[in-house]
C-alpha cells in the first residue's frame, strides 16, 4: 500500500483510433502531495493483438512511466495493453487490460490516390504521402500500369526518407496508372497502394479513339461511397457515337449515348471526365448506376459496355454487384 498509495492511472493512449504507427503507452503513479514514486519501482508492460495476450508486440520491464512501441503496429489490427507495477518490497498494483486501440495505416497517400479515379495534366507528377508518426520510416515507391503489377513499374525509387517522389520520365497519356508505397520500419514493412487509378490527359485532340476500363469495377462500392461506375473514352474523329451496356447474352440493357443530354454526334475530344478534371467523380452523362432503360436495376452479374465511333468499336467487361 505504501508503494502505490493512490494507485496507477493510465495516461496514453486516450483515443481508440491511434495516430502513430509506433504508439506510446504511458501511466502515472499517483502519490499524495509531497511524496514521489520510488525510483526502484518496476513496471511490466505488455502490448498484444489479442485479448488473451498470446500474440504480443511488446513484453518488457522498465522503471520509467512510458514506453513507445519499438516496431510498427500492424495497420488496422486492434491492440490491447496492460501493466503490472512492483515495488522493491514486492508490493504490486496493476492497470487492467485496456483497448482496443486501432493503429493507422503507416502512411496516407495525398496525391493521385482518389478511390474514384483521377486525372492530371502533368506527365511528370509529384507523388506525396504523410507518415503516421515520427518513426524513421524508409519508402520504396512504384508507379505502374493499372492493368499490371508493380513488377512492371514505369517509375520507381527505393530507400527514400523524404515523403515525396518526383516522376522523372514522362508518363504515357491516356493510360491508367496506379502507385504504391512500401513502408519499412526496421525489419517490418507494410504496403499502401492507391485505391483508384489516375490518367495523364491533355486538352489536345486525341490521337486515337480509346475506350477505358470503367472504375470502380466491380461496383457499387459502398465502402468508398461510389454507387455509380465511370466510363471514360476519347474520340479522335468527330461523328456518330454510341455507348451501350449489354448483358452477356448480347441484349442491350442501357444506352448512355446518345441520350437526352448527349447528342448523336460528338466532336473530337476527351469524354467522361468531369469539368476541370475534378478528382473522385465523373461526367454523370457517362456514368452507369446499374439501371436499365426503364429505370429498374438489372440483376447482379457481368455486363459489357461497348463504344461505337467513326472507324472504331470496342467493348469491355463490367461487373455489377447489385442494387445498393
Coordinates of C-alpha atoms in Angstrom, one line a residue:
X1 CA 0.0 0.0 0.0
X2 CA 2.8 2.4 0.8
X3 CA 4.4 1.8 -2.6
X4 CA 1.4 2.8 -4.6
X5 CA -0.9 4.6 -2.1
X6 CA -3.1 6.2 -4.8
X7 CA -2.8 3.5 -7.4
X8 CA -1.9 3.7 -11.1
X9 CA -3.5 5.8 -13.7
X10 CA -3.3 5.2 -17.5
X11 CA -2.4 8.4 -19.4
X12 CA -2.0 7.4 -23.0
X13 CA -3.3 6.5 -25.4
X14 CA -6.7 8.0 -24.9
X15 CA -8.3 7.8 -28.4
X16 CA -9.2 4.4 -29.7
X17 CA -8.0 5.5 -33.1
X18 CA -4.3 5.9 -32.9
X19 CA -2.4 8.5 -34.9
X20 CA 1.0 6.9 -34.8
X21 CA 2.3 3.6 -36.1
X22 CA 4.6 3.4 -33.1
X23 CA 2.2 4.5 -30.2
X24 CA 3.4 5.4 -26.8
X25 CA 1.8 3.8 -23.7
X26 CA 2.1 6.0 -20.6
X27 CA 0.9 5.9 -17.0
X28 CA 1.0 7.9 -13.7
X29 CA 2.0 6.6 -10.3
X30 CA -0.4 8.8 -8.3
X31 CA 1.1 9.8 -4.9
X32 CA -0.1 12.0 -2.1
X33 CA 1.2 15.5 -2.1
X34 CA 4.9 15.7 -1.0
X35 CA 5.7 12.1 -2.0
X36 CA 7.4 10.8 -5.1
X37 CA 7.4 7.3 -6.6
X38 CA 10.2 5.0 -5.7
X39 CA 12.9 5.1 -8.3
X40 CA 13.3 1.4 -7.9
X41 CA 9.7 0.7 -8.8
X42 CA 9.4 -1.6 -11.9
X43 CA 6.7 -1.8 -14.5
X44 CA 5.9 -4.8 -16.6
X45 CA 4.2 -3.7 -19.8
X46 CA 2.6 -5.9 -22.4
X47 CA 1.0 -4.9 -25.7
X48 CA -0.8 -7.6 -27.8
X49 CA -3.1 -8.0 -30.7
X50 CA -5.5 -10.3 -28.8
X51 CA -7.3 -10.0 -25.5
X52 CA -5.5 -13.1 -24.1
X53 CA -2.1 -11.5 -24.8
X54 CA -0.9 -14.6 -26.6
X55 CA 0.4 -12.6 -29.6
X56 CA 2.5 -9.9 -28.0
X57 CA 4.1 -7.0 -29.8
X58 CA 5.8 -5.8 -26.6
X59 CA 6.6 -7.5 -23.3
X60 CA 9.1 -5.5 -21.3
X61 CA 10.0 -4.4 -17.8
X62 CA 11.2 -0.9 -17.1
X63 CA 11.5 1.8 -14.4
X64 CA 10.1 4.7 -16.4
X65 CA 6.5 5.8 -16.8
X66 CA 6.1 5.3 -20.5
X67 CA 7.2 3.1 -23.4
X68 CA 7.0 3.5 -27.1
X69 CA 6.3 0.5 -29.3
X70 CA 9.7 -0.2 -31.0
X71 CA 8.2 -1.7 -34.1
X72 CA 5.4 -0.7 -36.3
X73 CA 1.9 -1.8 -35.2
X74 CA 0.0 -3.7 -37.9
X75 CA -2.4 -1.2 -39.6
X76 CA -6.0 -1.7 -38.6
X77 CA -5.2 -4.6 -36.2
X78 CA -6.6 -3.8 -32.7
X79 CA -4.2 -3.5 -29.8
X80 CA -4.6 -4.1 -26.1
X81 CA -2.2 -3.2 -23.3
X82 CA -1.8 -3.9 -19.6
X83 CA 0.7 -3.1 -16.8
X84 CA 1.8 -4.6 -13.5
X85 CA 3.8 -2.4 -11.1
X86 CA 6.1 -3.9 -8.5
X87 CA 7.9 -2.1 -5.6
X88 CA 11.3 -3.2 -4.2
X89 CA 9.2 -4.6 -1.3
X90 CA 7.3 -6.8 -3.8
X91 CA 4.1 -4.8 -3.4
X92 CA 2.2 -4.8 -6.7
X93 CA -0.6 -2.9 -8.4
X94 CA -1.8 -3.0 -12.0
X95 CA -3.7 -1.4 -14.8
X96 CA -6.1 -4.0 -16.2
X97 CA -6.4 -4.7 -19.9
X98 CA -7.2 -1.6 -22.0
X99 CA -8.3 -1.4 -25.6
X100 CA -8.9 -1.9 -28.3
X101 CA -6.7 0.8 -29.9
X102 CA -6.6 0.7 -33.6
X103 CA -3.3 1.6 -35.4
X104 CA -3.5 3.7 -38.6
X105 CA -2.0 3.0 -42.0
X106 CA 1.7 3.7 -41.8
X107 CA 1.3 6.3 -44.5
X108 CA -1.6 8.2 -46.1
X109 CA -1.3 8.8 -49.9
X110 CA -2.0 12.5 -50.6
X111 CA -1.9 12.8 -54.4
X112 CA -3.5 11.0 -57.3
X113 CA -5.0 8.4 -54.9
X114 CA -8.7 9.1 -55.0
X115 CA -10.7 5.8 -55.0
X116 CA -13.0 7.2 -57.7
X117 CA -10.1 7.7 -60.1
X118 CA -8.4 10.9 -61.1
X119 CA -6.7 12.7 -64.0
X120 CA -3.9 15.1 -64.3
X121 CA -2.4 17.2 -67.0
X122 CA 1.1 16.7 -65.6
X123 CA 3.0 13.9 -67.2
X124 CA 5.8 14.3 -64.6
X125 CA 3.6 14.4 -61.4
X126 CA 4.9 14.7 -57.9
X127 CA 3.5 12.0 -55.6
X128 CA 3.2 12.7 -51.9
X129 CA 2.3 10.9 -48.7
X130 CA 2.0 11.6 -45.0
X131 CA 3.5 9.2 -42.4
X132 CA 1.8 8.1 -39.2
X133 CA 4.1 9.4 -36.5
X134 CA 7.8 10.3 -36.5
X135 CA 9.3 6.8 -36.7
X136 CA 12.4 6.5 -39.0
X137 CA 10.4 5.1 -42.0
X138 CA 12.0 4.4 -45.3
X139 CA 10.0 4.2 -48.5
X140 CA 10.0 2.3 -51.8
X141 CA 7.8 3.8 -54.5
X142 CA 6.5 2.4 -57.7
X143 CA 4.2 3.7 -60.5
X144 CA 2.8 1.1 -62.7
X145 CA 0.0 0.5 -65.3
X146 CA -3.3 -0.2 -63.6
X147 CA -3.7 -3.3 -65.7
X148 CA -0.4 -4.7 -64.4
X149 CA 1.6 -5.2 -61.2
X150 CA 4.4 -3.2 -59.5
X151 CA 6.8 -5.5 -61.3
X152 CA 6.0 -3.6 -64.5
X153 CA 6.8 -0.2 -62.8
X154 CA 7.5 2.6 -65.2
X155 CA 8.9 4.9 -62.4
X156 CA 10.3 3.8 -59.1
X157 CA 12.6 4.6 -56.2
X158 CA 13.9 2.7 -53.2
X159 CA 15.1 3.7 -49.7
X160 CA 13.6 7.2 -49.7
X161 CA 13.4 9.1 -46.4
X162 CA 11.5 12.1 -47.9
X163 CA 7.8 11.9 -48.3
X164 CA 7.6 12.9 -51.9
X165 CA 8.6 11.2 -55.2
X166 CA 9.1 13.1 -58.4
X167 CA 8.5 11.2 -61.6
X168 CA 11.4 12.0 -63.9
X169 CA 10.2 10.2 -67.1
X170 CA 7.0 11.4 -68.8
X171 CA 4.1 9.1 -68.2
X172 CA 2.2 7.9 -71.2
X173 CA -1.0 9.8 -71.9
X174 CA -4.4 8.1 -71.6
X175 CA -3.0 5.0 -69.9
X176 CA -4.4 4.3 -66.4
X177 CA -1.7 4.1 -63.7
X178 CA -1.7 3.2 -60.0
X179 CA 1.1 3.8 -57.5
X180 CA 2.1 2.4 -54.2
X181 CA 4.5 2.9 -51.3
X182 CA 6.2 0.1 -49.4
X183 CA 6.9 1.4 -46.0
X184 CA 9.8 0.0 -44.0
X185 CA 10.5 0.4 -40.3
X186 CA 13.4 -1.7 -39.2
X187 CA 12.7 -5.3 -40.3
X188 CA 8.9 -4.6 -40.6
X189 CA 7.1 -3.3 -43.6
X190 CA 3.7 -2.7 -45.0
X191 CA 2.2 -1.7 -48.4
X192 CA -0.1 1.2 -49.1
X193 CA -1.4 1.4 -52.7
X194 CA -3.7 3.9 -54.4
X195 CA -7.2 2.6 -54.3
X196 CA -8.0 4.3 -57.7
X197 CA -6.1 4.8 -60.9
X198 CA -5.0 8.1 -62.5
X199 CA -4.6 9.1 -66.1
X200 CA -2.4 11.7 -67.7
X201 CA -4.6 13.7 -70.1
X202 CA -4.2 16.8 -72.2
X203 CA -6.6 19.2 -73.9
X204 CA -5.4 18.4 -77.4
X205 CA -7.4 16.4 -79.8
X206 CA -6.8 12.7 -79.0
X207 CA -4.5 10.9 -81.5
X208 CA -6.7 7.8 -81.3
X209 CA -10.2 6.8 -80.2
X210 CA -10.0 4.8 -76.9
X211 CA -12.4 3.2 -74.5
X212 CA -11.1 3.0 -71.0
X213 CA -11.8 0.4 -68.3
X214 CA -14.7 1.6 -66.1
X215 CA -14.0 2.4 -62.4
X216 CA -14.7 1.3 -59.8
X217 CA -15.1 -2.2 -61.1
X218 CA -16.9 -4.1 -59.6
X219 CA -19.5 -1.6 -58.5
X220 CA -21.2 -0.2 -56.5
X221 CA -18.6 0.3 -53.8
X222 CA -20.3 1.4 -50.6
X223 CA -17.0 1.4 -48.7
X224 CA -15.9 4.4 -50.7
X225 CA -19.4 5.9 -51.3
X226 CA -19.2 5.2 -55.0
X227 CA -22.6 3.9 -56.2
X228 CA -22.1 4.5 -59.9
X229 CA -19.3 3.5 -62.2
X230 CA -17.5 5.9 -64.5
X231 CA -16.8 5.3 -68.2
X232 CA -14.2 7.4 -70.0
X233 CA -13.4 7.5 -73.7
X234 CA -11.6 9.5 -76.3
X235 CA -12.9 10.4 -79.7
X236 CA -10.3 11.2 -82.4
X237 CA -12.6 11.7 -85.3
X238 CA -15.9 13.5 -84.8
X239 CA -19.1 11.8 -85.8
X240 CA -21.8 9.4 -84.7
X241 CA -21.0 7.9 -81.3
X242 CA -22.9 5.2 -79.3
X243 CA -22.2 4.0 -75.8
X244 CA -24.3 1.0 -74.7
X245 CA -24.4 -1.6 -71.9
X246 CA -25.3 -5.2 -72.8
X247 CA -25.9 -8.3 -70.8
X248 CA -23.8 -11.4 -71.5
X249 CA -26.4 -12.7 -74.0
X250 CA -25.9 -9.5 -76.1
X251 CA -29.2 -7.8 -75.2
X252 CA -28.9 -4.1 -74.7
X253 CA -30.0 -3.0 -71.2
X254 CA -28.9 0.6 -71.2
X255 CA -28.0 3.3 -73.8
X256 CA -25.8 6.0 -72.4
X257 CA -25.1 7.8 -75.7
X258 CA -26.9 9.3 -77.5
X259 CA -29.2 10.4 -74.7
X260 CA -31.2 13.4 -73.6
X261 CA -28.1 15.3 -72.7
X262 CA -25.8 13.6 -75.2
X263 CA -26.1 14.5 -78.9
X264 CA -25.9 11.7 -81.5
X265 CA -22.7 13.2 -82.9
X266 CA -19.7 14.2 -80.8
X267 CA -16.7 16.3 -81.7
X268 CA -13.2 15.0 -81.2
X269 CA -12.2 15.2 -77.5
X270 CA -12.0 13.5 -74.1
X271 CA -15.3 12.3 -72.6
X272 CA -16.3 11.0 -69.2
X273 CA -14.1 13.4 -67.3
X274 CA -15.8 15.9 -65.1
X275 CA -15.3 19.6 -65.9
X276 CA -11.9 20.7 -64.8
X277 CA -10.9 17.1 -64.0
X278 CA -12.4 17.2 -60.5
X279 CA -11.0 14.2 -58.6
X280 CA -13.2 11.4 -57.4
X281 CA -16.1 12.0 -59.8
X282 CA -17.0 11.7 -63.4
X283 CA -19.3 13.2 -66.0
X284 CA -22.7 11.9 -64.9
X285 CA -23.8 11.5 -68.5
X286 CA -21.4 8.6 -69.0
X287 CA -21.8 7.0 -65.5
X288 CA -23.9 3.9 -65.2
X289 CA -25.9 3.3 -62.0
X290 CA -26.8 -0.3 -62.7
X291 CA -30.3 0.6 -64.1
X292 CA -31.8 -0.4 -67.4
X293 CA -33.5 1.9 -69.9
X294 CA -36.8 1.6 -67.9
X295 CA -35.1 2.8 -64.7
X296 CA -35.1 -0.6 -63.0
X297 CA -32.0 -2.2 -61.5
X298 CA -30.6 -5.0 -63.5
X299 CA -29.6 -8.3 -61.9
X300 CA -26.1 -8.6 -60.4
X301 CA -23.6 -10.1 -62.8
X302 CA -21.2 -9.5 -65.7
X303 CA -22.1 -7.0 -68.4
X304 CA -20.4 -5.5 -71.4
X305 CA -20.2 -1.8 -72.4
X306 CA -19.5 -1.0 -76.0
X307 CA -18.3 2.2 -77.7
X308 CA -19.0 2.6 -81.4
X309 CA -17.4 5.7 -83.1
X310 CA -16.2 6.5 -86.6
X311 CA -13.7 3.8 -87.5
X312 CA -13.8 2.3 -84.0
X313 CA -15.6 -0.3 -81.9
X314 CA -14.5 -1.8 -78.6
X315 CA -16.1 -3.4 -75.6
X316 CA -15.0 -4.1 -72.0
X317 CA -16.4 -6.1 -69.2
X318 CA -18.2 -4.5 -66.3
X319 CA -19.3 -6.2 -63.0
X320 CA -22.5 -5.1 -61.3
X321 CA -22.8 -6.3 -57.6
X322 CA -26.5 -5.4 -57.3
X323 CA -28.7 -2.6 -56.2
X324 CA -27.1 -0.6 -53.3

